[in-house]
Every structure is written in C-alpha cells, then in structure tokens.
Short mmCIF file of C-alpha atoms in Angstrom, two decimals:
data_model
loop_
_atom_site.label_atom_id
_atom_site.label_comp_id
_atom_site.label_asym_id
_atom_site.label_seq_id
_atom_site.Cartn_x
_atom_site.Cartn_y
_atom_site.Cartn_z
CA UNK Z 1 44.48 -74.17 -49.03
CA UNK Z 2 45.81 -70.89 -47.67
CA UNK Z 3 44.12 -69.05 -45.12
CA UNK Z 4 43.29 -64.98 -45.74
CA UNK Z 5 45.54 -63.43 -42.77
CA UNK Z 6 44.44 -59.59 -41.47
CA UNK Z 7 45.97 -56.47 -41.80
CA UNK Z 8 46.11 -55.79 -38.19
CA UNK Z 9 48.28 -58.36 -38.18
CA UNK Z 10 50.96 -56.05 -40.10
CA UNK Z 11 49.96 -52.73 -39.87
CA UNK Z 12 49.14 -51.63 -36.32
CA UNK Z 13 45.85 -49.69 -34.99
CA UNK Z 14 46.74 -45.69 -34.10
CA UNK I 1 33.46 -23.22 -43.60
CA UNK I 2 34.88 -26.10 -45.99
CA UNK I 3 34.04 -25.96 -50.15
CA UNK I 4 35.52 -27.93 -52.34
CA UNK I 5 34.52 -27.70 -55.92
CA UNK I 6 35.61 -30.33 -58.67
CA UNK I 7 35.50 -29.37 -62.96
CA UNK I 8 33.66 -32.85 -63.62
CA UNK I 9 31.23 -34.78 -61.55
CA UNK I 10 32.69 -37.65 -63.41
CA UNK I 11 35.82 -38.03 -61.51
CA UNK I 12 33.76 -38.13 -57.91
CA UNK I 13 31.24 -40.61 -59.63
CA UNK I 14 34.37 -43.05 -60.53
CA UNK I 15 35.93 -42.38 -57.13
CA UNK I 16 32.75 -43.65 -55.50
CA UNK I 17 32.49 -46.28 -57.80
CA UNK I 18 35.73 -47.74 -56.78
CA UNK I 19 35.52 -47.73 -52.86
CA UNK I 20 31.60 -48.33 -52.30
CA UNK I 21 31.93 -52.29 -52.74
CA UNK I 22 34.35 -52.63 -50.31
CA UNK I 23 33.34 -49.91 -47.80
CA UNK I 24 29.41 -48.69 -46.64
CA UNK I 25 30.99 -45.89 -44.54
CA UNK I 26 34.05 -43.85 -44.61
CA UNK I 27 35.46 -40.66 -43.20
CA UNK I 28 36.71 -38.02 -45.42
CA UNK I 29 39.13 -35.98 -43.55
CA UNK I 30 39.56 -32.30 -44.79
CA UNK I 31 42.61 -30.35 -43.81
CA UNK I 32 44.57 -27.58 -45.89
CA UNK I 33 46.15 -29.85 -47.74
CA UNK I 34 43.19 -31.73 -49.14
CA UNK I 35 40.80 -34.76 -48.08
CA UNK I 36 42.03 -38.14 -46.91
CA UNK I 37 40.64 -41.63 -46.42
CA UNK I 38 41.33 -44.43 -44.94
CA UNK I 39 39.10 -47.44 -43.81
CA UNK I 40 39.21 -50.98 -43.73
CA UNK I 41 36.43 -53.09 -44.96
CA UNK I 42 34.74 -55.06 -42.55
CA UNK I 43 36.39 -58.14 -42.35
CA UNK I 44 39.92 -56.23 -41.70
CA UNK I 45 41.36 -58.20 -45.03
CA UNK I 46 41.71 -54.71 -47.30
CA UNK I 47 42.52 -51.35 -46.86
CA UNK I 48 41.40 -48.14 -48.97
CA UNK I 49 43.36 -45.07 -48.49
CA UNK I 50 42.38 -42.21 -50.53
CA UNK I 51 44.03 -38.91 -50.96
CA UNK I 52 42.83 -35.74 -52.68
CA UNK I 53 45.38 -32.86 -53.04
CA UNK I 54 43.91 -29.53 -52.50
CA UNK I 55 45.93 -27.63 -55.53
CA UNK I 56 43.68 -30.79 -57.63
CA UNK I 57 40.43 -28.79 -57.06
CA UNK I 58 39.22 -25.79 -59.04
CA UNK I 59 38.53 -24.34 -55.51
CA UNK I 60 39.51 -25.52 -52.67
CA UNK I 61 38.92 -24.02 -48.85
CA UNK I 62 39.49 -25.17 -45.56
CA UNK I 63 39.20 -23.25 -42.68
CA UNK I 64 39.49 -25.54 -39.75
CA UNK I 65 40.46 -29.50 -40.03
CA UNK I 66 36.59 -31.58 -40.34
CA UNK I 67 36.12 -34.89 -40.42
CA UNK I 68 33.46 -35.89 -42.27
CA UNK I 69 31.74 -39.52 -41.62
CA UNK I 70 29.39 -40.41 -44.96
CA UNK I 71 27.55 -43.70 -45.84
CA UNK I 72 28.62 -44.12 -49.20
CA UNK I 73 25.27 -45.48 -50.21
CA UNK I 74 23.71 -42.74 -49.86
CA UNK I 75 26.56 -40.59 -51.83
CA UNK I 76 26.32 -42.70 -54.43
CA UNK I 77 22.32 -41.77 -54.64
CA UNK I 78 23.43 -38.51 -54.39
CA UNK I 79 26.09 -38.51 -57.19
CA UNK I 80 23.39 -40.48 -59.89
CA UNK I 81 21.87 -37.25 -59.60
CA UNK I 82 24.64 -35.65 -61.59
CA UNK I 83 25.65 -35.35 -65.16
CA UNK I 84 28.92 -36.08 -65.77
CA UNK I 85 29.96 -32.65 -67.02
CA UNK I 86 28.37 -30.92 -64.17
CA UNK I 87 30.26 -29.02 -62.07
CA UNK I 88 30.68 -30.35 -58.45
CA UNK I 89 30.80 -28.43 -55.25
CA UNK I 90 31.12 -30.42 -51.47
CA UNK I 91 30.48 -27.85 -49.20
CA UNK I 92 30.14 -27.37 -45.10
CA UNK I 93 30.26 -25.21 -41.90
CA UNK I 94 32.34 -26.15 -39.59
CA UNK I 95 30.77 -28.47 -36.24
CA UNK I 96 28.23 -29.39 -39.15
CA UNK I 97 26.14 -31.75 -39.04
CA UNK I 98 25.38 -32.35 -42.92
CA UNK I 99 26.93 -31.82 -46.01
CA UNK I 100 25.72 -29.81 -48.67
CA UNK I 101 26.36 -31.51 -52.72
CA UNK I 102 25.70 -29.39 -55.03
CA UNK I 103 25.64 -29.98 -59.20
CA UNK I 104 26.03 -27.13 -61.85
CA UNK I 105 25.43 -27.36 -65.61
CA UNK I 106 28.48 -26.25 -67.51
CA UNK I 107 25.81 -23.45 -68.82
CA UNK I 108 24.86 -23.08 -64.97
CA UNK I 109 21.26 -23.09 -65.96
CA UNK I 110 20.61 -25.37 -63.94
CA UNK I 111 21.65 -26.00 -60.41
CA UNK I 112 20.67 -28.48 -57.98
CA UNK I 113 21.84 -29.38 -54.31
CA UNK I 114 21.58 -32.21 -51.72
CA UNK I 115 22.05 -32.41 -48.02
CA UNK I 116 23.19 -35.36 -46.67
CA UNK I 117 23.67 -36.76 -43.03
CA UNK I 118 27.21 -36.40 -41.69
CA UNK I 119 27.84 -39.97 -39.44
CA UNK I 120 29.95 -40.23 -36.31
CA UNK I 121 32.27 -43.09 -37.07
CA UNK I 122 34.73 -44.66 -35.07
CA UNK I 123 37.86 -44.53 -36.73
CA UNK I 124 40.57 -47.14 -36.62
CA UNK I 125 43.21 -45.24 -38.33
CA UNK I 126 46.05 -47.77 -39.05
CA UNK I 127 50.32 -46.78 -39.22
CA UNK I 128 51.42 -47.89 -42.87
CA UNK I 129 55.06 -48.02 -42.07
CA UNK I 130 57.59 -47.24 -44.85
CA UNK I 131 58.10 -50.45 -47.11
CA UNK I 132 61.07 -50.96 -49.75
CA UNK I 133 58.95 -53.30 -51.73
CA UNK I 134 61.06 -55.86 -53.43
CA UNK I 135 58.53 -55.58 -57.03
CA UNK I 136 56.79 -52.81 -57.81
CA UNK I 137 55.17 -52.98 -61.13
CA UNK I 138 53.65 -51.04 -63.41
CA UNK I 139 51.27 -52.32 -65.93
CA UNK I 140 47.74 -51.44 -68.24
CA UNK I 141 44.96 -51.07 -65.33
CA UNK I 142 42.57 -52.77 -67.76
CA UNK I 143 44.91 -55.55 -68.60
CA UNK I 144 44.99 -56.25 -64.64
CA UNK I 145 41.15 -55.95 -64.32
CA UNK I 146 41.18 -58.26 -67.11
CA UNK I 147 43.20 -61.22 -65.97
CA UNK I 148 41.67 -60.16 -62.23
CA UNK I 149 38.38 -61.29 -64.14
CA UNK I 150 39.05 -63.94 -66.02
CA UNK I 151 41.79 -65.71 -63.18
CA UNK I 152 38.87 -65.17 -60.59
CA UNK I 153 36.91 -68.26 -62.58
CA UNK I 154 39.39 -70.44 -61.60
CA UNK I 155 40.18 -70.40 -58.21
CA UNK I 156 39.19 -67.87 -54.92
CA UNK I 157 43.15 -67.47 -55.14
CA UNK I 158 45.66 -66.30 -57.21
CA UNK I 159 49.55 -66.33 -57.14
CA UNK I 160 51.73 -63.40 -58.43
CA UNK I 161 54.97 -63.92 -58.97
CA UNK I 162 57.34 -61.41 -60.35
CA UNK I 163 60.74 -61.88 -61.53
CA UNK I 164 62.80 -59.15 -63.59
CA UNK I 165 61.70 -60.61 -66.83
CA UNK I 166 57.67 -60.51 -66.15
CA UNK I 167 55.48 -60.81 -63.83
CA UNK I 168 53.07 -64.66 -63.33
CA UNK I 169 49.75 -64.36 -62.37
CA UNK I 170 48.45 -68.08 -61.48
CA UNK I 171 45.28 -69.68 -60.47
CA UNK I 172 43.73 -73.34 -60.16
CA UNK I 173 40.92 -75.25 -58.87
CA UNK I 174 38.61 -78.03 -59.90
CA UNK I 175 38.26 -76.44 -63.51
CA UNK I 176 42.09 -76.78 -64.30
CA UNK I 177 44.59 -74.22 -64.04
CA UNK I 178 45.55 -70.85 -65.62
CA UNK I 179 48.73 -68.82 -65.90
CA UNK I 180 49.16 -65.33 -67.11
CA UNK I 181 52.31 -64.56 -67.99
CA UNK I 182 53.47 -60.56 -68.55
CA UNK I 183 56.98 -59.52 -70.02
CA UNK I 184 58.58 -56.28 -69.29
CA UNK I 185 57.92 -54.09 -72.31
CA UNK I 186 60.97 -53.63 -74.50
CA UNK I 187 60.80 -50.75 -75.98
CA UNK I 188 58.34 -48.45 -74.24
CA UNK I 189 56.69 -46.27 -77.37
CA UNK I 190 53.38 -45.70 -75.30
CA UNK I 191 54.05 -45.24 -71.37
CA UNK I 192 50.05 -46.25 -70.81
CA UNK I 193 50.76 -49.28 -72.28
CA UNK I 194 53.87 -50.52 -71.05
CA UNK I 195 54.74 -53.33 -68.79
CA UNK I 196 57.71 -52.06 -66.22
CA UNK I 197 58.76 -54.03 -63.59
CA UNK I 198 61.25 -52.74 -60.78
CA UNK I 199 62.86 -55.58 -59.06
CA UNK I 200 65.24 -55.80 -55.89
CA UNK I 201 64.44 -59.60 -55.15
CA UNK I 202 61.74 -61.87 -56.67
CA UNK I 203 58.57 -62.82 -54.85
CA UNK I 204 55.47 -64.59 -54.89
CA UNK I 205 52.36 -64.22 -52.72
CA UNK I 206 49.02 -65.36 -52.78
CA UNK I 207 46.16 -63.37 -52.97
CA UNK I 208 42.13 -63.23 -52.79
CA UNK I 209 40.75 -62.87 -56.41
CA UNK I 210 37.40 -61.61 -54.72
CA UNK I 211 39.54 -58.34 -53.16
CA UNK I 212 41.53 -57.86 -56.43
CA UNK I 213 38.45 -57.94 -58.41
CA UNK I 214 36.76 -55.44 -56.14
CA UNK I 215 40.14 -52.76 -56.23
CA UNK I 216 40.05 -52.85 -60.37
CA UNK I 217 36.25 -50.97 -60.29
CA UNK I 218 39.07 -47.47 -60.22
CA UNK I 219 40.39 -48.72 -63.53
CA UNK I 220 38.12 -46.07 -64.52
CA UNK I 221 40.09 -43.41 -62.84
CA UNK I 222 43.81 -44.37 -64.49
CA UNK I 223 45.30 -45.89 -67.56
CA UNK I 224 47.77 -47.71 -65.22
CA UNK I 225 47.95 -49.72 -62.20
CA UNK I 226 51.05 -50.09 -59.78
CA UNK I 227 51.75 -52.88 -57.75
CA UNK I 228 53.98 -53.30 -54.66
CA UNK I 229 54.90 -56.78 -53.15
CA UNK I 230 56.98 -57.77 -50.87
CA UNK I 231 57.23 -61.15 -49.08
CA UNK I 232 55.28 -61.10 -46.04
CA UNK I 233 53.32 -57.50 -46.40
CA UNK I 234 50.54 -56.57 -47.64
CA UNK I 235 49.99 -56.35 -51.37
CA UNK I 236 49.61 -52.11 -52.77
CA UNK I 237 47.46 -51.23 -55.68
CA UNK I 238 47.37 -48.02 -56.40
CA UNK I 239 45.83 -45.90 -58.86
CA UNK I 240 46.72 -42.52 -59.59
CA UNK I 241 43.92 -39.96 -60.70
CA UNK I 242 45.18 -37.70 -63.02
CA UNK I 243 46.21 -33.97 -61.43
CA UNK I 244 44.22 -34.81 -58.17
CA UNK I 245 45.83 -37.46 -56.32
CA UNK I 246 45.72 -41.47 -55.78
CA UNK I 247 43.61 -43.91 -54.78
CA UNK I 248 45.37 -47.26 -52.94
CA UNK I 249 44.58 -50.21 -51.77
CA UNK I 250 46.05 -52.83 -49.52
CA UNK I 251 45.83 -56.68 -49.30
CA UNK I 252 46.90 -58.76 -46.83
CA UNK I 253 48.21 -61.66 -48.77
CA UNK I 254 47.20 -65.32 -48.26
CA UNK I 255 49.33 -68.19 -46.02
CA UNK I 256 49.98 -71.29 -46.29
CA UNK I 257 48.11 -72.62 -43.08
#
C-alpha cells in the first residue's frame, strides 16, 4: 500500500 | 482599526464550513489588499490557503497589517448566530486582543455582535514555489464531491489519472474496485458544467480519499472545481468564490513505499 508523504517534504517552512 | 463588512453572512458561513474539519485554528492575516490564510492541518498531509480580496468586500479598511489567530470552533458558534441574509461586519483595533462579529438584518432592525478571543499562534508559513502543472482540470465541484464520496467506500486511496481525453479516478479494496471515468466536454454550451482538461504530459498520483472528501465541504462556495497535478507535487484544489477570491487546498500525494 502507499504511504501518505508530508508537505514539508515539498514545500519548505518560511 | 480593521472592518471588514461582507453583503451575506452566507458566504463566511460556507467559508467556515469548508476549512473547520481540517483546521481548529488559523490565522487570518489582514493587510490592504485583503485577508489571507494559510495553515496546515495537524498531521502536515494538507494545506488550506485562503485569500480574500479587499475590492470583494462592501467595505473594506485596513489601517495597519494584523494578524489575527481564531479557533474556528468557536467562529463557527459565532456564525450559527447569523441569518444568512444578514449583513456581516469583522471588525478590530489594532494590538487587539478580540474581535468584534457583528450581524445586521437586511431591514437593520435588528443587530447583534460577538467578541471573540484573538489566539497567539505560531505560524509555519510554508513557500509554494511556482509549479507548471502538467493537468490542470476543470470540472462540476459537485460531480467531484460526488465521486470523492462514493470512491471513498472503496478504498482509503484513490488514483487520478488524466490524459487529454478525460480524466480516471480509481479506487479498490476488499469490496472490489471502481473507476470513474470523465471525458473532456465537447461542445461546452454551459461553462459550469463542462469538463476541460489542460494537458502538457499525462499523470497519475495517488491520493487520500479522507483529505479529498474533507476539501469538497467548499463545493458550496463554487459551481466548479480546478485541479492541478503534477508528478511528484502536491495535488491543488481550488475553489474560486465568486467576486471575492479563492479558496485552495493542497495534498501531498501518496507513494509507493
């Protein structure tokens, strides 16, 4: 089954 | 001093309606130009970002940027309050505390207003960079809250995959398994109803039915629904409100482990 990935992981904290 | 004042409680009730599932708190950032937000929900799968042009209001004044921290619980108490004709007025001073909501009867016979707690949240504001999505459609927002619904029975997942002839939406599990297949309207006699895909490559991703479902409470707010994809990003849903400015949401899509 896939696994749910983050956002941070593409869009970066500012 | 900041006042913003909205023709139709309505609208704020369905704006409220379509971020308190996925959000208990949010800042509402008030410039010139109009009120912004943007928050995760708390397991940093989905974004909200909300934007509110100023010329959108019936009035509309700013004097200094605010940033206003709400539990959207407790706005949502506030906004039951409300008919949905009533006129709607956010007002507060600047370095305030609270926020005053007030309602007014078209007739403005009656008049009632609520002070609510302003928060002190910690913000993680996140950079969205500029995407050239590879499918963007455009389809019915109820059609998508519909086959959000009924795909969501199937399976925690489901696949989109768009193509320049339609756009797949897929899902299976122990029941079986479901595919919803859209064409690209031919002949586009009524723009709300049409089915328009714009295509640079074809992609499919895999998202949470559970997030999906939760965007499609603003189908209130629109008649249609965009989608942006693009292999390895996160998924865009956004929802335009009529004269006043968008609501959108991101997903980060599901992979293979």
């Amino acid at each position: 089954t896939p696994i749910q990935n983050d956002l941070t992981e593409y869009f970066s904290l500012v | 001093m900041f006042e913003a004042r909205l023709g139709q409680a309505t609208i704020l009730k369905k704006i409220l309606d379509a971020i308190k599932d996925l959000l208990n708190e949010g800042t509402f950032d008030c410039s010139d130009s109009g009120i912004q937000l943007q928050a995760m929900d708390n397991s940093h799968v989905s974004l909200v970002s909300l934007t509110l042009r100023s010329d959108g209001f019936d009035k509309f004044r700013c004097d200094r940027n605010l940033s206003m921290g709400m539990n959207l619980g407790s706005m949502a108490k506030i906004l039951k309050c409300a008919n949905n004709e009533d006129n709607v007025t956010i007002k507060a001073q600047d370095n305030a505390d609270t926020v005053t909501i007030m309602f007014e009867s078209a007739n403005q016979e009656k008049v009632s207003d609520y002070g609510m707690k302003l928060m002190n949240l910690d913000q993680e504001h996140l950079g969205i960079p500029e995407t050239d999505y590879s499918c963007v459609v455009r389809m019915p927002a109820m059609e998508f809250a519909r086959i959000c619904r009924d795909l969501a029975q199937f399976s925690e997942s489901v696949v989109i995959c768009c193509t320049k002839e339609g756009v797949k939406f897929s899902a299976s599990g122990d029941v079986g398994t479901a595919n919803i297949k859209l064409a690209q309207t031919g002949n586009v006699d009524k723009e709300e109803e049409a089915v328009i895909i714009e295509m640079q490559e074809p992609v499919t991703l895999t998202f949470a039915c559970r997030y999906l479902n939760a965007f499609t409470k603003a189908t209130p707010l629109s008649t249609q629904v965009q989608l942006s994809m693009c292999a390895d990003v996160p998924l865009v849903v956004e929802y335009r409100i009529n004269e006043l400015g968008h609501i959108r949401y991101y997903l980060a899509p599901k992979i293979e482990d």
